[in-house]
Short mmCIF file of C-alpha atoms in Angstrom, two decimals:
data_model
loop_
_atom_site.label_atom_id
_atom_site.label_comp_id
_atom_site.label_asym_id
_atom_site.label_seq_id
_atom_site.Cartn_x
_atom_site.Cartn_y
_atom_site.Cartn_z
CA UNK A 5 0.00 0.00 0.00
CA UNK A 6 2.77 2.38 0.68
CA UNK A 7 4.25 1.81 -2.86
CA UNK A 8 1.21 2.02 -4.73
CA UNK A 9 0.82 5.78 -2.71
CA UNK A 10 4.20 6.92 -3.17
CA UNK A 11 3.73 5.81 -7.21
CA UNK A 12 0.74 8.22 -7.05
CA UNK A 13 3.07 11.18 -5.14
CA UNK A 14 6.18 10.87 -7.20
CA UNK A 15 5.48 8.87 -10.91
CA UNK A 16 3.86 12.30 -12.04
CA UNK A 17 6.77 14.47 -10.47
CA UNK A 18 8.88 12.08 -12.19
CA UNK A 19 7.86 12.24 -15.33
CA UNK A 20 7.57 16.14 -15.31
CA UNK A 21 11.78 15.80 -14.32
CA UNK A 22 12.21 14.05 -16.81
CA UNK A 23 9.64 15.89 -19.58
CA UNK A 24 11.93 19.25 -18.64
CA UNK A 25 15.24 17.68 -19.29
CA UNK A 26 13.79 16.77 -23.15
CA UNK A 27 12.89 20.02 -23.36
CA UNK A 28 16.29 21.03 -22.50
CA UNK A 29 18.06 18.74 -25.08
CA UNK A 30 15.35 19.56 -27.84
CA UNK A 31 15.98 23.21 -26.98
CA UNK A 32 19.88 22.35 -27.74
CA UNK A 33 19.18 20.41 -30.81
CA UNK A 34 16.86 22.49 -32.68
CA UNK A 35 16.23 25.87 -31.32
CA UNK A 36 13.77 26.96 -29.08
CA UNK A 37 11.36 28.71 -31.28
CA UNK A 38 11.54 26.07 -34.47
CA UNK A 39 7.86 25.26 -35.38
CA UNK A 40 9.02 22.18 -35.29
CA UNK A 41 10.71 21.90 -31.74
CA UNK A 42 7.82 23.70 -30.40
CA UNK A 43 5.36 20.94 -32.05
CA UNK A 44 7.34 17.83 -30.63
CA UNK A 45 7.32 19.64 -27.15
CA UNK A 46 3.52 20.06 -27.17
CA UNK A 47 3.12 17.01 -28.20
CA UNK A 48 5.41 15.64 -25.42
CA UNK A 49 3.52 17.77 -23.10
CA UNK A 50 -0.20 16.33 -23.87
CA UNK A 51 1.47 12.81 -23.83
CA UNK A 52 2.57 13.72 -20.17
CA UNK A 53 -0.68 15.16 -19.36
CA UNK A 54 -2.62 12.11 -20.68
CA UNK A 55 -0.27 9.48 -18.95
CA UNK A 56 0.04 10.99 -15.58
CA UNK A 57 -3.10 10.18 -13.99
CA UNK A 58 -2.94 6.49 -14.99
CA UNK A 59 1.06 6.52 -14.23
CA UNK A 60 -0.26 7.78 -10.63
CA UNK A 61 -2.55 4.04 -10.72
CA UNK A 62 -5.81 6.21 -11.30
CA UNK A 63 -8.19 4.35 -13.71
CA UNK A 64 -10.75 6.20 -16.08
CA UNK A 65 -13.48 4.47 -18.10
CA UNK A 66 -15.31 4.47 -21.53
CA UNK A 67 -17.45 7.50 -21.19
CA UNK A 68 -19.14 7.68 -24.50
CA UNK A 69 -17.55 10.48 -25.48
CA UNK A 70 -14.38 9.25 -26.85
CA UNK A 71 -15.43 9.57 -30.45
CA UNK A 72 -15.65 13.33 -29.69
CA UNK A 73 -12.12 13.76 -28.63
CA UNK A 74 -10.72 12.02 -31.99
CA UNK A 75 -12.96 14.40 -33.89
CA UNK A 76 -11.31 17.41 -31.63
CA UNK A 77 -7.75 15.98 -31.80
CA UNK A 78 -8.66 15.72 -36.25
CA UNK A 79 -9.72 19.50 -36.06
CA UNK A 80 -6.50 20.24 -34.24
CA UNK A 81 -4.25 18.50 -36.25
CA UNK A 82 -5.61 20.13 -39.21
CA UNK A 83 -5.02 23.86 -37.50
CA UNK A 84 -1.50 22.59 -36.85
CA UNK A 85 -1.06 20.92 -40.73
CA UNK A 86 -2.03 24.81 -41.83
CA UNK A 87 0.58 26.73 -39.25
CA UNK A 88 3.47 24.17 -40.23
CA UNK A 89 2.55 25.10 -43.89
CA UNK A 90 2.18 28.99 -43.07
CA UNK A 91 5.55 29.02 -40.75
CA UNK A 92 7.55 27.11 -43.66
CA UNK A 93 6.38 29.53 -46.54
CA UNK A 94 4.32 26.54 -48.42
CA UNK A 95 0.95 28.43 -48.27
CA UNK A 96 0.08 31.91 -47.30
CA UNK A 97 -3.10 32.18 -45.32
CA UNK A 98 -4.37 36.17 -44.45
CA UNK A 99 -6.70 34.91 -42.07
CA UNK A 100 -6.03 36.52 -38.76
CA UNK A 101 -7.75 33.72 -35.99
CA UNK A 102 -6.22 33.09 -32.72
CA UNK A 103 -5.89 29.44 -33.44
CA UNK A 104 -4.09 30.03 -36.57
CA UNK A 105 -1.52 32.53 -35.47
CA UNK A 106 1.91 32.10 -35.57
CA UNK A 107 3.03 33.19 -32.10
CA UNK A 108 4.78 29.92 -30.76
CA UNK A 109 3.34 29.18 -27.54
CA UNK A 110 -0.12 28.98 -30.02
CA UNK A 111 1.89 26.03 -31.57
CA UNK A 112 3.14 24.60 -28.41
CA UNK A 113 -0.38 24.72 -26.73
CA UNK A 114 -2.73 23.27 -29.75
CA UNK A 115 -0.11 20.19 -30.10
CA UNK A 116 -0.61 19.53 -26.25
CA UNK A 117 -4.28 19.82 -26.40
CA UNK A 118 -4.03 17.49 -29.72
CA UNK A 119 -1.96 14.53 -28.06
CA UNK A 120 -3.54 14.79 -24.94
CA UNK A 121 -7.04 14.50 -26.23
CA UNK A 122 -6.06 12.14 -28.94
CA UNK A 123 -3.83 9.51 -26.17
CA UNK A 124 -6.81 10.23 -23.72
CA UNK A 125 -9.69 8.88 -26.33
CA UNK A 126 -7.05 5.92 -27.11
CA UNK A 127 -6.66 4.96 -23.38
CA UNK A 128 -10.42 5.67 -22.94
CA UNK A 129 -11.30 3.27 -25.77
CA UNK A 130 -14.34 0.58 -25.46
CA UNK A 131 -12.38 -2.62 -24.75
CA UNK A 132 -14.12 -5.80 -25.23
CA UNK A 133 -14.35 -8.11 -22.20
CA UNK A 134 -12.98 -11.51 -23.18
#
């Protein structure tokens, strides 16, 4: 019992350790404002986000709703498909939305909302009982 608690105390503050020193060599390896960089850490960070909760032992169920957050993790993959393409020069878009701006942290906060809805729906899934 004391294991399973301190798991729950220190897995997530683990993992967080760990997420920063990534962040740290990607920051070395790329640059810390790359569209690119900044994609792979949100990514990371919804990944983290998703994981720590069931890392911790917590256990969620099929809700019904996990259709929804593939459809929401689609529509933000698309919005990040169309800033990779603006930031690179490929298309020009003169639409001025929030979602599609090309301030980094926009990048770095749609690919964590992207993984973690996208890893949530997965671990969420309807499994069939054998």
């Amino acid at each position: 019992m004391l294991l399973r608690k301190l798991t729950a105390a220190f897995a997530p503050l683990l993992m967080c350790l760990a997420m920063l020193a990534i962040y740290r060599w990607l920051d070395g390896l790329m640059g810390a404002q790359m569209f690119l960089s900044l994609l792979l850490k949100g990514l990371l960070l919804g990944i983290l986000l998703a994981v720590a909760l069931p890392a911790a032992g917590l256990k969620s169920y099929h809700n019904g709703l996990t259709g929804w957050l593939y459809i929401g993790a689609g529509l933000f993959f698309v919005l990040l498909t169309l800033q990779g393409l603006r930031f690179y020069g490929v298309i020009r878009l003169d639409i001025s939305l929030l979602l599609l701006d090309t301030n980094p942290m926009v990048t770095l906060v749609e690919a964590a909302v992207m993984s973690f809805m996208a890893l949530t729906a997965f671990l969420n899934r309807k499994r069939k009982i054998s």
